Each structure stands twice: as structure tokens, then as C-alpha cells.
Coordinates of C-alpha atoms in Angstrom, one line a residue:
Chain C
M3 CA -0.2 0.0 -0.3
V4 CA 3.3 2.5 1.2
K5 CA 4.5 1.6 -2.5
R6 CA 0.9 2.2 -3.8
L7 CA 1.0 6.1 -2.5
E8 CA 4.6 6.4 -3.3
M9 CA 3.9 6.1 -6.8
I10 CA 0.6 8.8 -6.4
E11 CA 3.6 11.0 -5.0
W12 CA 5.9 10.7 -7.6
L13 CA 3.1 11.3 -10.4
A14 CA 1.5 14.1 -8.7
L15 CA 5.3 15.4 -8.3
G16 CA 5.8 14.4 -12.0
I17 CA 2.7 16.6 -13.2
S18 CA 3.7 19.9 -11.0
T19 CA 7.4 19.6 -12.0
L20 CA 6.3 18.5 -16.2
L21 CA 4.0 21.2 -15.8
L22 CA 5.9 23.9 -14.8
V23 CA 9.2 22.9 -16.8
L24 CA 7.2 23.0 -20.1
V25 CA 5.4 26.9 -19.1
Y26 CA 8.6 27.9 -18.7
L27 CA 10.3 26.7 -21.4
L28 CA 7.6 27.5 -24.1
V29 CA 7.9 31.6 -22.2
G30 CA 11.5 31.0 -22.8
L31 CA 12.4 31.4 -19.0
W32 CA 14.6 28.4 -19.3
P33 CA 16.6 29.2 -15.9
F34 CA 13.2 29.1 -14.1
A35 CA 12.5 25.4 -15.9
I36 CA 15.6 24.2 -14.6
L37 CA 14.9 25.3 -11.0
A38 CA 11.5 23.7 -11.2
G39 CA 13.2 20.2 -12.1
I40 CA 15.3 20.5 -9.3
P41 CA 12.5 19.7 -6.6
A42 CA 11.8 16.0 -8.5
M43 CA 15.8 15.5 -8.9
A44 CA 16.2 16.2 -4.9
W45 CA 13.1 14.3 -4.3
S46 CA 14.8 10.8 -6.4
R47 CA 17.4 11.1 -3.4
P48 CA 16.4 8.2 -0.7
R49 CA 18.3 9.9 1.7
L50 CA 16.5 13.1 1.4
R51 CA 13.1 11.6 0.9
R52 CA 13.4 10.2 4.9
T53 CA 13.9 13.6 6.2
A54 CA 10.6 15.0 8.1
W55 CA 10.8 18.4 6.4
A56 CA 12.0 17.6 2.9
S57 CA 8.5 17.2 1.5
S58 CA 7.0 20.6 3.1
A59 CA 10.3 22.0 1.6
V60 CA 9.6 20.7 -1.9
M61 CA 6.2 21.8 -1.5
V62 CA 7.4 25.4 -0.9
F63 CA 9.5 25.7 -3.4
L64 CA 6.9 24.5 -6.2
L65 CA 4.3 27.0 -4.9
G66 CA 7.6 29.7 -4.9
I67 CA 7.9 29.0 -8.5
T68 CA 4.3 28.9 -9.6
A69 CA 3.6 31.9 -7.9
F70 CA 6.6 33.9 -9.8
G71 CA 5.2 32.6 -13.1
L72 CA 1.7 33.7 -12.1
A73 CA 3.3 37.1 -11.1
R74 CA 4.3 37.4 -14.6
Q75 CA 0.8 36.7 -15.4
I76 CA 1.9 33.5 -18.0
A77 CA 0.0 30.4 -18.6
I78 CA -2.1 31.5 -15.7
P79 CA -4.9 28.4 -16.0
F80 CA -2.2 25.9 -16.1
L81 CA -0.4 27.5 -13.2
L82 CA -3.3 27.9 -11.0
I83 CA -3.8 24.2 -11.8
N84 CA -0.8 23.5 -10.5
S85 CA -1.0 24.3 -7.0
I86 CA -3.3 20.8 -6.8
P87 CA -0.8 18.7 -7.7
I88 CA 1.4 20.0 -5.3
L89 CA -1.4 19.7 -2.4
V90 CA -1.6 16.3 -3.3
F91 CA 1.7 15.5 -3.6
W92 CA 2.5 16.8 -0.1
D93 CA -0.3 15.7 1.9
L94 CA 0.4 12.0 0.3
T95 CA 3.7 11.9 1.8
S96 CA 2.8 13.3 4.6
L97 CA 0.6 10.4 4.8
S98 CA 3.0 7.9 4.0
A99 CA 5.1 9.3 6.3
G100 CA 2.7 8.3 9.3
I101 CA 2.4 4.7 8.6
P102 CA 4.8 2.6 10.4
D103 CA 6.9 0.7 8.7
G104 CA 5.8 -3.3 7.5
Q105 CA 2.3 -2.0 8.5
P106 CA -0.2 -4.5 7.3
D107 CA -2.2 -3.9 4.3
R108 CA -5.4 -4.8 6.3
F109 CA -4.8 -1.7 8.1
S110 CA -3.4 1.0 5.0
V111 CA -6.3 -0.3 2.6
V112 CA -9.3 1.4 4.8
L113 CA -7.3 4.2 5.8
F114 CA -5.9 4.9 2.0
A115 CA -9.3 4.5 1.0
R116 CA -10.8 7.3 3.1
H117 CA -8.4 9.1 2.6
M118 CA -8.7 9.3 -0.8
R119 CA -12.1 10.4 -0.9
W120 CA -11.7 13.2 0.9
L121 CA -8.6 14.4 -1.1
G122 CA -10.7 13.8 -3.9
M123 CA -13.3 16.0 -2.5
V124 CA -11.2 18.9 -1.8
V125 CA -9.5 18.2 -5.0
A126 CA -12.5 18.8 -7.1
L127 CA -13.7 21.3 -5.1
A128 CA -10.1 23.3 -5.5
A129 CA -10.3 22.7 -9.3
L130 CA -13.8 24.1 -9.9
L131 CA -12.9 27.0 -7.9
L132 CA -9.3 27.6 -9.6
I133 CA -11.4 27.2 -12.8
L134 CA -13.5 29.8 -11.9
V135 CA -10.8 31.9 -10.3
A136 CA -9.4 31.5 -14.2
L137 CA -12.8 33.0 -16.0
I138 CA -14.0 35.1 -13.1
H139 CA -12.1 38.1 -13.5
L140 CA -12.7 40.4 -10.5
E141 CA -11.7 44.2 -9.7
L142 CA -11.5 44.6 -5.7
S143 CA -10.3 48.0 -4.3
F144 CA -7.5 48.2 -2.0
G145 CA -9.6 48.8 0.8
W146 CA -11.5 45.7 0.3
I147 CA -8.7 43.7 -0.1
I148 CA -7.3 44.8 3.3
A149 CA -10.6 44.2 4.7
L150 CA -10.7 40.9 3.3
T151 CA -7.6 40.3 4.9
L152 CA -8.0 41.5 8.4
A153 CA -11.0 39.3 8.2
L154 CA -8.9 36.3 7.6
V155 CA -6.5 37.0 9.9
F156 CA -9.3 37.4 12.6
G157 CA -10.7 34.2 11.4
F158 CA -7.5 32.3 12.2
V159 CA -7.1 34.1 15.6
V160 CA -10.4 32.9 16.7
L161 CA -9.5 29.2 14.9
V162 CA -6.7 28.9 17.1
R163 CA -7.6 30.3 20.1
K164 CA -10.9 27.8 19.7
L165 CA -8.7 24.7 19.3
S166 CA -5.8 25.5 21.9
Q167 CA -8.9 26.0 24.3
T168 CA -10.5 22.4 23.4
A169 CA -6.9 20.9 23.1
Chain V
M250 CA -2.6 20.7 16.7
T251 CA 0.0 19.3 14.1
K252 CA 3.2 20.4 12.4
R253 CA 1.7 19.8 9.4
F254 CA -1.1 22.5 10.6
V255 CA 1.4 25.2 11.2
V256 CA 2.9 24.6 7.9
T257 CA -0.5 25.0 6.1
V258 CA -0.9 28.1 7.9
I259 CA 2.4 29.4 6.7
A260 CA 2.3 28.4 3.4
I261 CA -1.4 30.4 3.4
T262 CA -0.3 33.5 5.4
G263 CA 2.8 33.8 2.6
L264 CA 0.7 33.1 -0.2
I265 CA -1.6 36.2 1.2
L266 CA 1.0 38.0 2.3
L267 CA 2.7 37.4 -1.3
A268 CA -0.2 38.4 -3.3
L269 CA -0.9 41.4 -1.4
I270 CA 2.4 42.7 -1.7
L271 CA 2.5 42.0 -5.4
K272 CA -1.1 43.0 -5.8
N273 CA -1.5 39.5 -7.9
G274 CA -5.0 38.0 -6.9
F275 CA -3.8 34.6 -9.1
I276 CA -1.2 34.3 -6.7
L277 CA -4.2 34.7 -3.8
A278 CA -6.0 31.7 -5.9
L279 CA -3.0 29.6 -4.9
A280 CA -4.0 29.3 -1.7
I281 CA -7.0 27.9 -2.1
P282 CA -6.5 24.2 -1.6
F283 CA -4.6 24.6 1.3
I284 CA -7.7 26.8 2.8
L285 CA -10.0 24.1 1.8
T286 CA -7.7 21.2 3.7
L287 CA -7.9 23.3 6.5
L288 CA -11.8 23.8 6.4
V289 CA -12.3 20.0 6.0
G290 CA -9.6 19.1 8.5
L291 CA -11.8 21.7 10.4
I292 CA -15.0 19.9 9.5
A293 CA -14.1 16.0 10.4
L294 CA -12.3 17.2 13.4
P295 CA -12.5 13.8 15.4
K296 CA -15.1 14.0 17.8
P297 CA -14.2 12.2 22.0
M298 CA -13.2 9.2 21.5
K299 CA -15.0 6.4 23.1
I300 CA -12.5 3.3 22.7
I301 CA -12.1 0.6 25.0
A302 CA -9.2 -1.5 24.8
Q303 CA -8.2 -5.1 25.7
R304 CA -4.6 -6.1 26.4
T305 CA -4.3 -10.2 26.8
V306 CA -0.7 -11.3 27.7
D307 CA 0.3 -15.2 27.5
G308 CA 1.8 -15.2 30.7
S309 CA 3.0 -12.7 33.2
V310 CA 6.4 -14.1 34.1
F311 CA 8.7 -14.0 31.5
T312 CA 12.6 -14.7 31.1
P313 CA 14.9 -11.7 28.5
N314 CA 15.1 -15.0 25.6
Q315 CA 11.2 -15.7 25.7
P316 CA 9.2 -13.5 23.7
I317 CA 6.2 -11.9 25.0
N318 CA 3.2 -12.7 22.8
T319 CA 0.3 -9.4 23.1
E320 CA -2.9 -9.3 21.7
L321 CA -4.4 -5.6 22.1
T322 CA -8.1 -5.5 20.8
L323 CA -9.6 -1.9 20.0
Q324 CA -13.6 -1.3 19.9
N325 CA -14.6 2.2 18.5
N326 CA -17.9 2.5 20.4
G327 CA -18.0 6.4 19.5
E328 CA -18.3 8.3 16.0
A329 CA -15.9 6.5 12.9
L330 CA -12.3 7.8 13.2
E331 CA -10.6 9.0 10.2
R332 CA -7.4 8.7 11.0
V333 CA -6.1 6.8 14.5
E334 CA -2.7 6.1 15.4
I335 CA -2.2 3.7 18.2
E336 CA 1.4 2.9 19.7
D337 CA 1.9 0.7 22.6
E338 CA 4.6 2.4 24.5
T339 CA 5.9 0.0 26.6
F340 CA 7.3 -2.0 23.9
A341 CA 8.6 1.2 21.6
G342 CA 12.3 0.4 20.8
E343 CA 12.3 -2.9 22.1
K344 CA 13.1 -6.2 20.2
L345 CA 10.4 -6.8 17.9
V346 CA 9.6 -9.9 16.7
E347 CA 6.2 -10.2 15.1
G348 CA 3.6 -7.9 14.6
Q349 CA 3.7 -4.3 14.8
T350 CA 3.6 -1.8 18.3
K351 CA 2.5 0.9 16.2
I352 CA -0.5 1.8 13.5
L353 CA -2.1 4.2 11.7
F354 CA -5.4 3.2 10.6
A355 CA -9.2 4.6 10.1
L356 CA -12.1 2.8 12.4
N357 CA -15.7 3.2 11.7
K358 CA -18.5 3.4 14.9
G359 CA -18.4 -0.2 16.4
E360 CA -15.8 -1.7 14.9
S361 CA -13.0 -3.3 16.4
C362 CA -9.5 -3.4 15.4
V363 CA -7.0 -6.6 16.7
L364 CA -3.1 -5.5 17.3
N365 CA -1.0 -8.7 17.4
Y366 CA 3.0 -8.5 17.9
S367 CA 5.4 -10.7 19.8
A368 CA 8.6 -9.1 21.8
F369 CA 11.1 -9.4 24.0
L370 CA 11.4 -7.5 26.5
T371 CA 14.4 -6.4 28.9
R372 CA 14.8 -7.2 32.4
G373 CA 12.5 -5.8 34.9
V374 CA 8.9 -5.8 36.1
Y375 CA 6.6 -3.6 33.3
R376 CA 3.3 -2.1 34.7
I377 CA 1.5 -1.2 31.8
T378 CA -1.9 1.2 32.7
H379 CA -2.5 2.2 29.4
V380 CA -2.6 2.2 25.5
A381 CA -2.0 5.7 23.7
V382 CA -4.6 6.8 21.2
S383 CA -5.0 9.7 18.7
A384 CA -7.2 10.1 16.4
S385 CA -6.8 13.5 14.3
D386 CA -8.8 14.8 11.0
P387 CA -7.9 12.9 7.5
F388 CA -5.3 15.2 6.9
G389 CA -3.6 15.3 10.1
L390 CA -3.9 18.2 10.5
F391 CA -5.8 18.7 14.5
R392 CA -5.0 15.5 16.6
M393 CA -6.7 15.0 20.0
V394 CA -4.6 12.2 21.7
Q395 CA -6.2 10.1 24.8
E396 CA -5.0 7.4 27.1
V397 CA -7.3 4.6 26.7
T398 CA -7.0 2.0 29.9
A399 CA -5.1 -1.4 29.1
P400 CA -3.7 -2.6 32.0
A401 CA -1.3 -5.7 32.6
E402 CA 2.0 -6.2 34.3
L403 CA 4.6 -8.4 33.5
V404 CA 7.4 -9.5 34.8
V405 CA 11.3 -10.4 33.4
Q406 CA 13.1 -12.0 35.6
P407 CA 16.8 -12.1 35.4
A408 CA 18.2 -14.9 33.0
T409 CA 20.7 -17.3 34.5
P410 CA 23.3 -18.8 33.8
G411 CA 23.6 -22.8 33.5
M412 CA 24.8 -24.3 36.9
R413 CA 26.8 -27.6 36.9
R414 CA 25.9 -29.8 39.7
Q415 CA 28.1 -28.5 42.8
R416 CA 26.6 -28.4 46.3
L417 CA 26.9 -25.6 48.5
H418 CA 28.8 -26.4 52.0
P419 CA 28.3 -23.2 53.9
R420 CA 30.2 -23.3 57.6
Q421 CA 27.0 -22.1 59.5
T422 CA 23.8 -24.5 60.1
R423 CA 20.6 -23.9 61.2
N424 CA 19.3 -26.9 63.9
Y425 CA 16.4 -27.9 61.0
P426 CA 16.9 -30.7 59.1
G427 CA 17.9 -29.7 55.2
Q428 CA 20.9 -31.1 52.6
I429 CA 24.3 -29.8 54.2
P430 CA 26.5 -31.9 55.8
S431 CA 27.0 -29.9 59.0
D432 CA 29.5 -30.2 62.1
R433 CA 27.5 -31.4 64.4
P434 CA 26.7 -35.5 64.2
G435 CA 23.4 -37.2 63.6
Q436 CA 21.6 -39.0 61.0
G437 CA 23.7 -37.8 57.5
M438 CA 25.3 -39.7 55.0
E439 CA 29.1 -38.0 55.6
F440 CA 31.6 -39.5 57.8
L441 CA 32.3 -37.2 61.1
G442 CA 34.6 -39.6 63.3
I443 CA 34.6 -42.3 65.8
R444 CA 33.4 -41.8 69.7
E445 CA 32.7 -44.5 72.1
Y446 CA 29.9 -47.1 72.1
R447 CA 27.1 -46.0 74.0
P448 CA 23.7 -48.1 74.2
G449 CA 21.1 -48.0 71.9
D450 CA 23.6 -46.8 69.2
A451 CA 22.8 -48.8 65.9
L452 CA 24.8 -52.1 65.0
R453 CA 25.2 -51.0 61.8
H454 CA 27.6 -48.2 62.8
I455 CA 30.0 -49.7 65.0
N456 CA 33.6 -49.6 63.7
W457 CA 35.0 -53.1 63.9
R458 CA 38.6 -52.0 62.5
S459 CA 38.9 -49.6 65.7
N460 CA 37.5 -52.6 67.8
A461 CA 39.7 -55.1 66.5
R462 CA 42.7 -52.7 67.4
H463 CA 41.0 -52.3 71.4
P464 CA 39.7 -55.2 71.9
Q465 CA 37.9 -53.9 75.3
T466 CA 35.6 -50.9 74.0
L467 CA 33.4 -50.5 71.4
F468 CA 33.3 -47.9 68.8
T469 CA 30.7 -46.3 66.7
N470 CA 30.9 -43.8 63.5
E471 CA 29.5 -40.8 63.6
Y472 CA 28.2 -38.9 61.0
R473 CA 27.7 -35.4 60.1
R474 CA 23.8 -33.9 60.5
E475 CA 22.3 -32.7 57.0
E476 CA 20.8 -29.2 58.1
M477 CA 19.4 -26.7 56.4
A478 CA 21.3 -22.8 56.1
D479 CA 20.4 -19.3 56.0
F480 CA 21.6 -17.3 53.3
G481 CA 21.8 -13.5 52.5
I482 CA 22.2 -12.0 49.1
I483 CA 23.0 -8.4 48.8
L484 CA 22.8 -7.2 45.3
D485 CA 25.0 -3.5 45.8
T486 CA 23.4 -1.2 42.7
R487 CA 25.8 1.9 44.1
R488 CA 27.3 3.4 41.1
L489 CA 31.4 4.0 42.6
T490 CA 32.7 5.0 39.3
R491 CA 32.0 7.4 36.6
F492 CA 31.6 4.7 33.8
A493 CA 27.9 4.2 34.0
N494 CA 27.7 2.3 31.2
M495 CA 29.9 -0.3 32.1
E496 CA 28.9 -0.2 35.3
A497 CA 24.9 -0.7 34.4
E498 CA 26.5 -4.3 32.5
A499 CA 28.2 -5.4 35.7
L500 CA 25.3 -4.6 37.6
E501 CA 23.6 -6.9 34.9
S502 CA 26.0 -9.7 35.3
N503 CA 25.9 -9.6 39.0
V504 CA 21.8 -9.6 39.1
Q505 CA 22.1 -12.8 36.5
V506 CA 24.6 -14.5 39.2
A507 CA 22.8 -13.9 41.7
A508 CA 19.6 -15.0 40.5
A509 CA 20.9 -18.1 39.7
F510 CA 22.5 -18.5 43.1
A511 CA 19.5 -17.9 45.0
E512 CA 17.9 -20.6 42.2
K513 CA 20.6 -23.3 43.6
V514 CA 20.4 -22.0 47.5
I515 CA 16.5 -22.7 47.1
H516 CA 16.8 -25.4 45.1
E517 CA 19.2 -27.5 47.8
G518 CA 16.2 -26.8 51.0
N519 CA 17.6 -23.5 52.1
R520 CA 16.5 -21.1 53.3
V521 CA 17.5 -17.1 51.6
S522 CA 16.8 -13.3 52.5
L523 CA 17.7 -10.6 49.7
L524 CA 18.8 -6.9 50.4
V525 CA 18.8 -4.8 47.0
F526 CA 20.6 -2.1 48.5
G527 CA 20.6 1.4 46.4
M528 CA 18.8 4.7 47.0
G529 CA 15.5 2.3 47.0
M530 CA 16.3 -0.4 49.6
N531 CA 14.1 -3.6 48.5
S532 CA 14.4 -6.4 51.0
L533 CA 12.8 -9.9 51.1
F534 CA 12.9 -11.9 54.6
P535 CA 14.0 -15.3 55.0
G536 CA 12.4 -17.9 53.4
S537 CA 12.4 -20.8 51.5
G538 CA 10.3 -22.4 48.3
K539 CA 8.9 -21.7 44.8
Q540 CA 7.1 -18.6 46.0
Q541 CA 10.3 -17.2 47.8
L542 CA 12.4 -18.1 44.6
S543 CA 9.7 -16.1 42.4
L544 CA 9.6 -13.0 44.8
M545 CA 13.3 -13.1 44.6
L546 CA 13.7 -12.9 40.8
R547 CA 11.0 -10.3 40.7
E548 CA 13.1 -8.1 43.0
L549 CA 16.0 -8.9 41.2
G550 CA 13.8 -8.1 37.9
E551 CA 13.8 -4.8 39.3
A552 CA 16.8 -3.7 40.2
R553 CA 19.1 -0.5 39.0
S554 CA 21.6 1.0 39.5
S555 CA 21.5 4.0 41.4
P556 CA 23.9 6.9 43.0
Y557 CA 26.0 6.4 45.7
M558 CA 25.3 5.9 49.1
S559 CA 27.2 4.3 51.9
L560 CA 27.0 1.1 52.3
D561 CA 26.2 2.1 56.3
F562 CA 23.0 2.2 56.0
L563 CA 22.6 -1.4 56.5
R564 CA 22.8 -0.4 60.0
Y565 CA 19.3 0.6 59.5
A566 CA 18.3 -3.0 57.5
P567 CA 15.8 -4.8 60.0
V568 CA 17.8 -7.3 62.4
R569 CA 15.6 -10.0 61.3
L570 CA 16.4 -9.5 57.5
F571 CA 19.8 -11.4 58.2
P572 CA 19.2 -14.3 60.7
N573 CA 22.7 -15.5 63.1
R574 CA 25.0 -17.9 61.9
S575 CA 23.7 -16.6 57.9
T576 CA 26.1 -16.5 55.5
L577 CA 26.4 -13.3 53.0
V578 CA 27.2 -13.2 49.6
V579 CA 27.6 -9.8 48.5
F580 CA 27.3 -9.1 44.3
G581 CA 28.8 -5.6 44.1
L582 CA 32.0 -3.4 43.7
M583 CA 34.6 -3.2 46.6
D584 CA 35.3 0.2 47.8
E585 CA 37.4 1.2 50.6
R586 CA 34.9 3.1 52.2
D587 CA 32.8 -0.1 53.0
L588 CA 35.4 -2.2 55.4
E589 CA 34.1 -0.8 58.5
I590 CA 30.6 -1.7 57.6
Y591 CA 32.1 -5.0 56.4
A592 CA 34.2 -5.5 59.7
R593 CA 30.5 -4.9 61.7
L594 CA 28.9 -7.7 60.2
R595 CA 31.9 -9.8 60.3
S596 CA 32.0 -9.0 64.1
F597 CA 28.3 -10.1 64.0
G598 CA 29.4 -13.7 63.1
Y599 CA 28.4 -13.3 59.5
D600 CA 30.2 -15.0 56.8
I601 CA 30.8 -13.2 54.2
V602 CA 31.6 -13.8 49.9
L603 CA 32.3 -10.7 48.5
V604 CA 31.7 -11.2 44.9
N605 CA 33.7 -8.7 42.9
Q606 CA 34.1 -7.8 39.0
D607 CA 37.3 -6.9 37.7
F608 CA 36.1 -3.3 37.2
V609 CA 40.1 -2.4 36.5
T610 CA 40.6 -4.7 33.8
L611 CA 37.3 -3.5 32.1
T612 CA 37.7 -0.5 32.3
S613 CA 41.5 -0.3 31.0
A614 CA 40.6 -1.7 27.7
E615 CA 38.6 1.7 26.9
F616 CA 42.3 3.8 28.3
E617 CA 44.5 1.6 26.5
Q618 CA 42.3 2.5 23.2
K619 CA 42.7 5.8 24.5
S620 CA 46.3 5.4 24.6
L621 CA 46.6 7.3 28.1
S622 CA 49.3 6.4 30.7
R623 CA 49.9 2.7 31.4
A624 CA 51.1 3.3 34.8
A625 CA 47.7 4.8 35.7
I626 CA 45.8 1.3 35.2
R627 CA 49.0 -0.5 36.9
A628 CA 48.4 2.0 40.1
A629 CA 44.7 0.9 39.9
R630 CA 45.4 -2.8 40.0
V631 CA 48.1 -2.6 42.4
E632 CA 45.3 -0.2 44.3
R633 CA 42.6 -2.9 44.3
A634 CA 44.9 -6.0 45.1
L635 CA 45.3 -4.0 48.4
L636 CA 41.8 -3.2 49.0
L637 CA 41.6 -7.3 47.9
R638 CA 44.0 -7.6 50.8
K639 CA 42.5 -5.4 53.4
F640 CA 38.9 -7.8 53.1
S641 CA 40.5 -11.1 52.9
K642 CA 41.9 -9.5 56.3
L643 CA 38.5 -8.8 57.8
G644 CA 37.9 -13.0 57.0
V645 CA 35.9 -11.8 54.1
R646 CA 36.5 -14.0 51.1
V647 CA 36.5 -12.2 47.6
V648 CA 35.3 -13.9 44.4
D649 CA 38.0 -11.8 42.5
W650 CA 35.7 -12.1 38.8
A651 CA 37.8 -11.7 35.8
P652 CA 36.0 -10.3 32.8
N653 CA 36.8 -13.6 30.8
Q654 CA 34.8 -15.9 33.7
S655 CA 31.3 -16.5 32.8
G656 CA 28.2 -16.6 35.4
A657 CA 28.9 -20.4 36.0
D658 CA 32.3 -20.3 36.9
V659 CA 31.5 -17.7 39.0
L660 CA 29.0 -19.8 40.8
I661 CA 31.7 -22.8 41.0
E662 CA 33.8 -19.8 42.8
I663 CA 31.4 -19.2 45.3
G664 CA 30.8 -22.7 45.8
R665 CA 34.6 -23.1 46.4
Q666 CA 34.8 -19.7 49.0
L667 CA 32.1 -21.3 51.1
I668 CA 33.8 -24.8 51.4
L669 CA 36.7 -22.4 52.7
F670 CA 35.4 -20.8 55.4
R671 CA 34.7 -24.6 56.8
R672 CA 38.4 -25.7 56.4
K673 CA 39.7 -22.2 58.5

């Protein structure tokens, strides 16, 4: 089961890397295409894969490169969708890291099925929202953005406080 | 909250800040999948768990070479749990033979899960009270930990070295029938001497050869009465040097030999008491039989090395612990500060055998590797030899346990030293 998880991880990482490399190559930003290939190459090293922070670092790196492309306004729909394979990769690496070595498949199969159901839901919803973002163009004033950000920050603070109280 | 939650929040915040700095809404949109995972995590937050655990172990007393088969059954009587992690911490880091002590799985409402594992445990008494169960949302962002009661008590007795057939012959015995030939005449097998015939003596004990030499008098053979003896075992767990690891190894060997000695003493029908001397003094009053042996092995199984404290505290030990005419066998290191208390014990009439590992030879290997002065090692050897002599002068028999000697050899040597007390 862990091998199956690793296969999907690799698939997600491959899709994300390929997407970024192709986008940057087509635009002519080849140094960034090389940069985009680095996480996949690094991930192929088993020693690095075993470290706890490696998948988070790969996720942040890929998000950074994607964000750079979006900042340059290139291939926006592809780069937006790229956040989904990045999330899938990061989520599955943490799941497979949590499964103890040699765990019998009878335990992993149910866990995997249920996890994939939730992940599938998130992926479908995220894809829908990202497509909407790519299609619908909304212009908000700076004040609105600040207000929304403050609301978001306030929401986070309330959430963290509530969680720490329940803990 | 977990590390994963922190990373998710950092990723979302970073993207929002970047979007604000660059005034780019698409970068903000990159955070959507991560915000969704956070929301799903909140929606599927684990409810308070209602898990019942039951632990079944195939016994309660084990040896370090015996695998402990455990079956842990968990029944979920609450809501379905998307992600549950169970870890049996007692067996964490132990030598696992089969199965798993830690699993990650999903558990539906009313469902149960059975965990089977087999592991070797090191010497000790394990009082297991609970098993740690942690439930989290599907993405592992929020975690709830609960300790589910699953009690068990496991006693892992020390491994005992193989014993050769050799009888113990302590000098001092008690007036109760046993197996040790004493210096008193009575019913027995071992020849003690000849005395003049008294009416009532068995005719088969008449010594006809002596009668032939002295025709006017009749002589009878006398035999040694077979009696039981009192033994006291003192296990010294104090740390006397700065070589904590080596002392721990030495303690382990001492525990094994002490256990084997106790087994032998009880097997021969004698009484034995135990004192585990250290920061916490555990004692066992004199007794014999299987139950006493079981209690002794349990106490020895629990022995752990302790910080230094003066052996002088022995004077506060209960008088009944070591009855008169006992033979004390002390397992531990030699220390000059203990001479006074050994002298005191000798003055009470105890025969003392001190089983002492040659710590200088043990540690010198490490010194030689570090190419430190060989003169220092020689000085330590001389110091130890002098100390040995001081102990001998007090009448304490020292079993000098060389590093290449096995536990069985040491047991033989203890027996030999006990005989030497008789010849004195």
C-alpha cells in the first residue's frame, strides 16, 4: 500500500514539475525551467525523502516557482491548476510518512481509501474554484482587500484560540 | 494542532502576503486548495473518542529470551475515526519479533481492531496502565490524544547462567533438617568421626576395625547431621565510578549470577533473604520454596543502578533480614569506604563472600584505546590488590570475577569460597 502511495506521490510531483518546466520553456525562461526540475531531482534521493521537512520544503519551493509565473502573468490557468498536484504530493508524503514500516495492508487499505475520498473531494472543489478564478475577473479596491485580509487574520486567531481551548 | 497544521497556515499566510505585496489575485488563488484542506480538517475534526481496549498477554512471568505475545483489541464505541494512531509505548524500542506496536488506520463506528505482536523485553517489572490512542482529521491537521486503559503487569526475570552440579557447603547451618552436612553429629551420609559406643547406638554403625585394635572397647561411626542453612544475598546497585555504562553491564551480570545463586540455594532447601542495596532499598525476609524464589527473581528483575550512598545504611536494615549464623553473599564493587561496615558484619558472626568484578581490567581496555598512561592502570591494579588484601584480612572471602569468566564459573567459585570458610 505504501508503494501505491509513493507512486501517486511521484505522479503528482511529476505532473507539477512537467507543467512548470513546459510553461517556463515555452515562455523562454529556461533558468526557471531548470529550477522547477530541481525538487523532483532532489526527491529522487532516498536520504532526502526520509527527512521530516523535505516534502514541506519541496511544496514551498514549487509554490514559489508557480507564484513567480503567476506574478509574470504567464499561462495563468495551468499554473493555478498546478497548486493541486503540489497539494496532493505534500498530503500523500505526510500520509505515507505516518504509516509505520511494515504495517499490514489490512490496516492501510481502509485508511488509504478513506483518505483518498476526502482528498478527492478537496481536489474536485479546488479545481472548480480555480477554474472559476481563471475565468471570472473581479476587481476589488485596496480597501476591500485589506478588509478581507483582516477578516481572514481574525478568523485564524479565533480558530487557533478555539483549538487551543479544546486541546 | 500538528506540525502539518503549522506548515499549512504558513503556506496560506505566505501566499496571501505575497499576493498583497505584488497586488496579484492569482497568487491568492494558489492558497485555495490549502484553505480547503484546513476547512475539511475543521469539518471532520475528531469527536471525543469512546474506545475500549483489552490487552491479552500469554503469561505474566518471562525471561529476557522468551518472546512476549500480546494481543491488543480496540473497540470503537463512538463516532467513526478517520485517522487513528495507536502506539504501545511499553514495547517501543524493544526487540520486536513479529507484528506491530504502532499502527495508523481508520476505524468505523462499532468496529474493532486487533493488534498482535511478539517482542522480547529486557529485565524488569513492567506495569502497563494504558495505550496511547491519537485521532486526527483526514489530513492530520488537528490531533486529539487519549490514554485508553489497558492494564497488564509483566515480570521479566533475569536470565540465569547454567549451573553445574555442585553442592553448597556453608560453614554455618541451622538446627533444621536440610541437605547440608553440618559439623554436628547426627543422621547423615558424610563421615564425621569415631566415638565410644553408647547403648542404643545402631549396631550397623559400629566400627569393627577400631574394635579389633582395642578389643576392650566398642566404637561407633559418627555421621554429619544434614541441616539447612541461612543465606543472605546483598545486591549492591550503587554507582561507584564514572563509567556508568560499564557499571550497568556489571550490574546486569551481578543480577544474573545472584538470581542463579538464589535458585541454587532454594533448590537445595535452604532459606534465603535478599537486600537490593541502593537509593531505594528493597528487601525480602528469609524464606524458602518456589514462592520465595519467584519473589526473589521479581525483586532482582526490578534492580536498577542507583547513585552512591554509604553502605553504612545497612545498620538500619531490619535485624530479622539476616538471621544469626547466616552466610552473606554480596554482589557488587569493592569500595574502601565499606571496610568498616564489613568489619561490623563480620563481628556479628556472618560469613561473607564478596563477588567482585575486576573493574580495573574492564575499564583499562577503554583507557588503552585512548592511549592514556599505562602507569595509571598499573596503579589502579595495585590499589585494587591492596583493597582485596584488606577485605581478606577482615575475613571476607572475595570472588575475584575476571572479565573472561562466565557466570557459571563464578557460581563454582562462590561454592569453593564457602568450603574454604569450613576449613578455616
